[in-house]
Amino acid sequence: MTLKYLITGATGGLGAQVLAYFIANVPASEYAAASSRESNRKQFTDRGIAFRHVDYNDPKTLEESFHDVENLLFVSTNTFDNEVRRVQHQNFVDAAKKAGVGHVWYTSLAFGGFRSDSKVAVQQAHLMTEEMLRKSGITFTSIREGIYTNAFPLFANWYPQSTTITLPSNGRMALTVREELGEATARLIISGGHEKEIVLLTAQESISFSEVVDIINETTGRDVKLDIVSADEYVRLNGDNDTGAKPTAFFQTLLSWYEGIANGEASMTHPLMKEVLGREPTGAKEAIRRILIENPDYTWHQNYAK
C-alpha cells in the first residue's frame, strides 16, 4: 500500500512543525512520521500516527521505511561535521532511489538565495546534497529555508546576561519564523510540483545585528552593546569567554557564516512563502519582539555546548 507522505525528522524543530500541519489538515491514513530513534515510535502510535524508523547511519532502515513512499520529506541532519553529513545524506539519497520514492523534498538552507556558489561551511553541505539528488535522477525539490528567527541568540551569540555582543559582521539576514517555515513546507509538499527545482522560503524583510540588539534593549530594558571586531578577535574573545561553553573551534567554523552574511548571502527574500501561506510571513523585528515579550530571558539550545 502506497504511503502518500513520510515526514522525517518528526521529533526535530522543523519536522515537528511540518508534521503538525499534516495532523491538522491531512487524513491520518495518508502520512507517517519518521525518526532516527526507534524509541520514539510509541509517542506517535499512541496518537494514532503511523511511524517508520529511519536511521541515516543505517541504510537498511532507510530502504525498508522508504518502500512505497510517494512524497518524502528529507530533513537534513543537524551535525556541523560536513563529512559525517555527506555519508548520512548519501545513504538517504541511495535508499530513496533504490526504494523508488516518487518525490523527495529536501530541507536546504537559504545562504546565497538561488545561487549555488556559497562558501559558507553549512551551505556547502546543502549544495553537496543537492548535487547528490541531481546525480541520482530522483524527482526532488530543494527547499532553501530562511535562517530561523527563533535562533537569533545563536547568530548574535546573545545570552540573557550579555552586556556586550562581539561579532565580526553587522550584515543583514532575512530571518524567518520556524513554525511558519514548517507550515509553508507542508503546504508546498501537499500542493506538489516544483520538480527538480530549487525554491526559496523566506520572510519578506531582513534585519541587521545592530537592529537585533536595539530590539533586545527596547523590549527587555537592557543596555547591550554591539562590538564589531576582526575575525581573529571574534574567535579569540568568544572562544575564551563563551557563556555557553562552546569551544574556540565552533567560532572558527562560524566565520564563514558571518562572511556570507556580510556579503549579503542571508538577506535575499522571495515571495513564494507569502504565496504558499496565503498571508504575509512574520517579519524578523516583530517576531523577535514577540519572543522577548513572552520571555525576556529567552535562550536557544544550540547556543550552549552539549
Short mmCIF file of C-alpha atoms in Angstrom, two decimals:
data_model
loop_
_atom_site.label_atom_id
_atom_site.label_comp_id
_atom_site.label_asym_id
_atom_site.label_seq_id
_atom_site.Cartn_x
_atom_site.Cartn_y
_atom_site.Cartn_z
CA MET A 1 0.00 0.00 0.00
CA THR A 2 1.41 3.36 -1.05
CA LEU A 3 2.09 5.93 1.65
CA LYS A 4 1.47 9.40 0.28
CA TYR A 5 3.71 11.33 2.70
CA LEU A 6 6.57 10.36 5.00
CA ILE A 7 7.88 13.10 7.33
CA THR A 8 11.43 12.51 8.54
CA GLY A 9 12.87 14.46 11.46
CA ALA A 10 9.43 14.38 13.03
CA THR A 11 10.77 14.97 16.54
CA GLY A 12 13.01 17.85 15.45
CA GLY A 13 12.21 21.55 15.30
CA LEU A 14 11.24 21.91 11.64
CA GLY A 15 9.99 18.35 11.06
CA ALA A 16 7.67 18.56 14.05
CA GLN A 17 6.12 21.74 12.63
CA VAL A 18 5.62 20.10 9.24
CA LEU A 19 4.02 17.10 10.90
CA ALA A 20 1.74 19.36 12.98
CA TYR A 21 0.30 20.81 9.78
CA PHE A 22 -0.31 17.33 8.36
CA ILE A 23 -2.02 16.22 11.57
CA ALA A 24 -4.37 19.20 11.40
CA ASN A 25 -5.12 19.08 7.68
CA VAL A 26 -4.47 15.65 6.14
CA PRO A 27 -6.19 12.27 6.82
CA ALA A 28 -4.02 10.15 9.11
CA SER A 29 -4.02 7.29 6.59
CA GLU A 30 -2.03 9.40 4.14
CA TYR A 31 1.09 10.21 6.19
CA ALA A 32 3.56 8.75 8.66
CA ALA A 33 6.17 10.20 10.99
CA ALA A 34 9.79 9.07 10.92
CA SER A 35 12.60 9.38 13.43
CA SER A 36 16.14 8.07 13.80
CA ARG A 37 15.20 6.62 17.17
CA GLU A 38 13.03 3.53 17.36
CA SER A 39 12.22 4.55 20.94
CA ASN A 40 10.14 7.44 19.56
CA ARG A 41 7.62 5.06 17.97
CA LYS A 42 5.25 4.94 20.94
CA GLN A 43 4.80 8.71 21.20
CA PHE A 44 3.37 8.69 17.67
CA THR A 45 1.43 5.41 17.61
CA ASP A 46 -0.27 6.36 20.88
CA ARG A 47 -1.70 9.34 18.99
CA GLY A 48 -2.79 7.23 16.03
CA ILE A 49 0.12 8.36 13.82
CA ALA A 50 1.93 5.71 11.79
CA PHE A 51 5.67 5.54 12.45
CA ARG A 52 8.73 4.44 10.48
CA HIS A 53 12.27 4.13 11.79
CA VAL A 54 14.86 5.95 9.63
CA ASP A 55 18.44 5.94 10.87
CA TYR A 56 20.59 7.91 8.41
CA ASN A 57 23.58 5.80 9.51
CA ASP A 58 21.76 2.52 8.76
CA PRO A 59 20.81 2.11 5.07
CA LYS A 60 18.67 -0.94 5.88
CA THR A 61 16.23 1.11 7.96
CA LEU A 62 16.07 3.71 5.19
CA GLU A 63 15.33 1.24 2.43
CA GLU A 64 12.64 -0.50 4.48
CA SER A 65 10.96 2.73 5.55
CA PHE A 66 11.05 4.40 2.12
CA HIS A 67 9.31 1.47 0.41
CA ASP A 68 6.12 2.59 -1.39
CA VAL A 69 6.51 6.24 -0.33
CA GLU A 70 5.18 8.81 -2.77
CA ASN A 71 6.41 12.07 -1.16
CA LEU A 72 9.38 12.00 1.21
CA LEU A 73 10.41 14.97 3.36
CA PHE A 74 14.19 14.77 3.68
CA VAL A 75 15.16 16.80 6.76
CA SER A 76 18.91 17.34 6.80
CA THR A 77 20.89 16.07 9.77
CA ASN A 78 21.95 18.59 12.41
CA THR A 79 25.67 17.88 12.61
CA PHE A 80 28.22 20.62 11.85
CA ASP A 81 30.61 17.92 10.56
CA ASN A 82 30.21 18.04 6.78
CA GLU A 83 31.93 14.69 6.21
CA VAL A 84 29.54 12.93 8.60
CA ARG A 85 26.63 14.68 6.92
CA ARG A 86 27.90 13.68 3.47
CA VAL A 87 27.84 9.99 4.39
CA GLN A 88 24.43 10.23 6.07
CA HIS A 89 22.87 12.13 3.19
CA GLN A 90 24.33 9.82 0.56
CA ASN A 91 22.80 6.89 2.46
CA PHE A 92 19.45 8.68 2.36
CA VAL A 93 19.58 9.50 -1.35
CA ASP A 94 20.74 6.00 -2.32
CA ALA A 95 17.95 4.42 -0.28
CA ALA A 96 15.30 6.74 -1.74
CA LYS A 97 16.42 5.84 -5.26
CA LYS A 98 16.53 2.12 -4.50
CA ALA A 99 13.06 2.24 -2.93
CA GLY A 100 11.60 4.14 -5.88
CA VAL A 101 10.40 7.17 -3.91
CA GLY A 102 8.23 9.39 -6.09
CA HIS A 103 9.36 12.85 -4.94
CA VAL A 104 11.99 13.88 -2.38
CA TRP A 105 11.53 17.26 -0.67
CA TYR A 106 14.86 18.33 0.81
CA THR A 107 15.24 20.97 3.53
CA SER A 108 18.21 23.04 2.41
CA LEU A 109 19.32 26.47 3.65
CA ALA A 110 18.95 29.91 2.09
CA PHE A 111 22.55 31.17 2.13
CA GLY A 112 23.14 32.59 -1.33
CA GLY A 113 19.49 32.63 -2.34
CA PHE A 114 19.13 30.79 -5.64
CA ARG A 115 22.86 30.84 -6.34
CA SER A 116 24.93 27.71 -5.70
CA ASP A 117 28.37 29.21 -5.14
CA SER A 118 28.23 29.97 -1.41
CA LYS A 119 31.40 29.35 0.58
CA VAL A 120 29.52 29.25 3.90
CA ALA A 121 30.51 25.95 5.52
CA VAL A 122 26.99 24.86 6.45
CA GLN A 123 25.66 25.75 2.98
CA GLN A 124 28.41 23.69 1.38
CA ALA A 125 26.84 20.57 2.88
CA HIS A 126 23.45 21.50 1.41
CA LEU A 127 24.92 22.21 -2.02
CA MET A 128 26.65 18.83 -1.85
CA THR A 129 23.33 17.13 -1.07
CA GLU A 130 21.53 18.94 -3.88
CA GLU A 131 24.19 17.59 -6.25
CA MET A 132 23.63 14.07 -4.87
CA LEU A 133 19.94 14.40 -5.63
CA ARG A 134 20.60 15.70 -9.14
CA LYS A 135 23.02 12.87 -9.94
CA SER A 136 20.62 10.23 -8.60
CA GLY A 137 17.94 11.07 -11.15
CA ILE A 138 15.31 11.21 -8.40
CA THR A 139 12.50 13.72 -8.72
CA PHE A 140 13.28 16.23 -6.00
CA THR A 141 12.71 19.76 -4.78
CA SER A 142 15.33 21.57 -2.72
CA ILE A 143 13.60 23.91 -0.29
CA ARG A 144 16.09 26.55 0.75
CA GLU A 145 14.71 27.62 4.10
CA GLY A 146 15.38 31.02 5.65
CA ILE A 147 17.54 31.21 8.78
CA TYR A 148 15.32 30.67 11.80
CA THR A 149 14.29 33.84 13.61
CA ASN A 150 13.95 31.60 16.67
CA ALA A 151 17.74 31.06 16.58
CA PHE A 152 18.67 34.74 16.77
CA PRO A 153 20.56 34.23 20.10
CA LEU A 154 22.88 31.79 18.34
CA PHE A 155 23.71 34.09 15.44
CA ALA A 156 24.11 37.10 17.73
CA ASN A 157 25.78 34.95 20.42
CA TRP A 158 23.48 36.68 22.89
CA TYR A 159 22.62 35.41 26.35
CA PRO A 160 20.26 36.97 28.91
CA GLN A 161 23.29 38.03 30.96
CA SER A 162 25.20 39.53 27.99
CA THR A 163 26.29 43.15 28.28
CA THR A 164 28.30 43.19 25.04
CA ILE A 165 27.85 41.18 21.85
CA THR A 166 31.09 40.74 19.90
CA LEU A 167 30.69 39.87 16.21
CA PRO A 168 32.74 40.10 13.00
CA SER A 169 29.85 41.45 10.90
CA ASN A 170 26.78 43.65 11.08
CA GLY A 171 25.24 42.14 7.97
CA ARG A 172 21.58 41.60 7.27
CA MET A 173 19.55 38.38 7.45
CA ALA A 174 16.06 37.53 6.21
CA LEU A 175 15.24 35.74 9.46
CA THR A 176 12.13 33.56 9.18
CA VAL A 177 9.95 32.05 11.91
CA ARG A 178 10.48 28.28 12.15
CA GLU A 179 6.83 27.48 12.84
CA GLU A 180 5.81 29.34 9.67
CA LEU A 181 8.55 27.61 7.68
CA GLY A 182 7.14 24.28 8.84
CA GLU A 183 3.65 25.24 7.70
CA ALA A 184 4.90 26.59 4.37
CA THR A 185 6.98 23.46 3.76
CA ALA A 186 3.97 21.24 4.45
CA ARG A 187 1.73 23.28 2.18
CA LEU A 188 4.35 23.15 -0.57
CA ILE A 189 4.61 19.35 -0.35
CA ILE A 190 0.85 18.92 -0.40
CA SER A 191 0.47 21.25 -3.38
CA GLY A 192 3.15 19.36 -5.30
CA GLY A 193 5.04 20.49 -8.38
CA HIS A 194 8.45 22.20 -8.41
CA GLU A 195 10.05 19.03 -9.80
CA LYS A 196 13.87 19.24 -9.92
CA GLU A 197 13.74 22.86 -8.78
CA ILE A 198 15.31 24.97 -6.06
CA VAL A 199 12.77 27.09 -4.19
CA LEU A 200 13.33 29.77 -1.56
CA LEU A 201 11.17 30.18 1.54
CA THR A 202 11.84 33.38 3.47
CA ALA A 203 10.07 36.19 5.25
CA GLN A 204 9.92 39.45 3.33
CA GLU A 205 12.30 41.64 5.36
CA SER A 206 15.89 41.49 6.52
CA ILE A 207 17.41 42.65 9.78
CA SER A 208 20.94 43.61 10.89
CA PHE A 209 22.65 42.58 14.11
CA SER A 210 22.55 46.17 15.35
CA GLU A 211 18.77 46.16 14.87
CA VAL A 212 18.54 42.88 16.79
CA VAL A 213 20.43 44.50 19.68
CA ASP A 214 18.14 47.54 19.54
CA ILE A 215 15.09 45.28 19.86
CA ILE A 216 16.66 43.37 22.78
CA ASN A 217 17.28 46.66 24.58
CA GLU A 218 13.91 48.24 23.76
CA THR A 219 11.94 45.13 24.67
CA THR A 220 13.75 43.97 27.80
CA GLY A 221 15.13 47.21 29.22
CA ARG A 222 18.71 46.00 28.86
CA ASP A 223 21.67 48.07 27.70
CA VAL A 224 23.50 45.58 25.49
CA LYS A 225 26.32 46.92 23.29
CA LEU A 226 27.36 45.60 19.88
CA ASP A 227 31.08 45.50 19.19
CA ILE A 228 32.18 44.72 15.61
CA VAL A 229 35.70 43.30 15.59
CA SER A 230 38.09 41.48 13.27
CA ALA A 231 37.62 37.78 12.56
CA ASP A 232 40.59 36.86 14.73
CA GLU A 233 39.32 38.98 17.63
CA TYR A 234 35.85 37.45 17.30
CA VAL A 235 37.24 33.93 17.62
CA ARG A 236 39.60 34.83 20.47
CA LEU A 237 37.16 36.84 22.58
CA ASN A 238 34.24 34.47 22.22
CA GLY A 239 36.27 31.28 22.34
CA ASP A 240 37.92 32.30 25.62
CA ASN A 241 34.79 33.55 27.37
CA ASP A 242 31.68 31.97 25.87
CA THR A 243 28.81 31.79 28.34
CA GLY A 244 27.52 28.67 26.61
CA ALA A 245 30.93 26.95 26.90
CA LYS A 246 31.23 26.49 23.14
CA PRO A 247 34.84 25.77 22.12
CA THR A 248 37.07 28.06 20.09
CA ALA A 249 36.71 25.69 17.12
CA PHE A 250 32.99 26.41 17.00
CA PHE A 251 33.58 30.13 16.50
CA GLN A 252 36.24 29.39 13.91
CA THR A 253 33.66 27.35 11.98
CA LEU A 254 31.15 30.21 12.15
CA LEU A 255 33.49 32.69 10.48
CA SER A 256 32.33 31.57 7.03
CA TRP A 257 28.73 32.15 8.13
CA TYR A 258 29.45 35.76 9.06
CA GLU A 259 31.43 36.30 5.87
CA GLY A 260 28.41 35.10 3.90
CA ILE A 261 26.11 37.34 5.94
CA ALA A 262 28.43 40.32 5.36
CA ASN A 263 28.32 39.58 1.62
CA GLY A 264 24.51 39.65 1.63
CA GLU A 265 24.01 35.90 1.21
CA ALA A 266 21.46 35.69 4.04
CA SER A 267 19.45 38.79 3.15
CA MET A 268 17.76 37.59 -0.02
CA THR A 269 13.96 37.33 0.09
CA HIS A 270 11.37 35.77 -2.20
CA PRO A 271 7.54 36.00 -2.37
CA LEU A 272 6.94 32.23 -2.56
CA MET A 273 6.44 31.80 1.18
CA LYS A 274 3.81 34.53 1.22
CA GLU A 275 2.06 32.90 -1.73
CA VAL A 276 2.13 29.43 -0.15
CA LEU A 277 0.90 30.64 3.27
CA GLY A 278 -1.71 32.97 1.80
CA ARG A 279 -0.57 35.68 4.19
CA GLU A 280 2.46 37.81 4.99
CA PRO A 281 5.13 35.84 6.90
CA THR A 282 6.03 37.39 10.23
CA GLY A 283 8.96 39.78 9.85
CA ALA A 284 12.07 39.39 11.99
CA LYS A 285 11.56 42.56 14.02
CA GLU A 286 8.01 41.68 15.02
CA ALA A 287 8.92 38.05 15.71
CA ILE A 288 11.88 38.88 17.96
CA ARG A 289 9.78 41.40 19.89
CA ARG A 290 7.10 38.75 20.45
CA ILE A 291 9.67 36.21 21.63
CA LEU A 292 11.25 38.62 24.12
CA ILE A 293 7.94 39.99 25.41
CA GLU A 294 6.88 36.43 26.17
CA ASN A 295 10.27 35.58 27.70
CA PRO A 296 12.84 38.35 28.26
CA ASP A 297 15.40 35.67 29.18
CA TYR A 298 14.83 33.65 26.01
CA THR A 299 17.62 31.23 25.04
CA TRP A 300 18.32 28.93 22.10
CA HIS A 301 19.59 25.40 22.74
CA GLN A 302 22.40 25.46 20.15
CA ASN A 303 23.98 28.42 21.94
CA TYR A 304 25.13 26.00 24.62
CA ALA A 305 27.72 23.24 24.33
CA LYS A 306 26.13 19.81 24.52
#
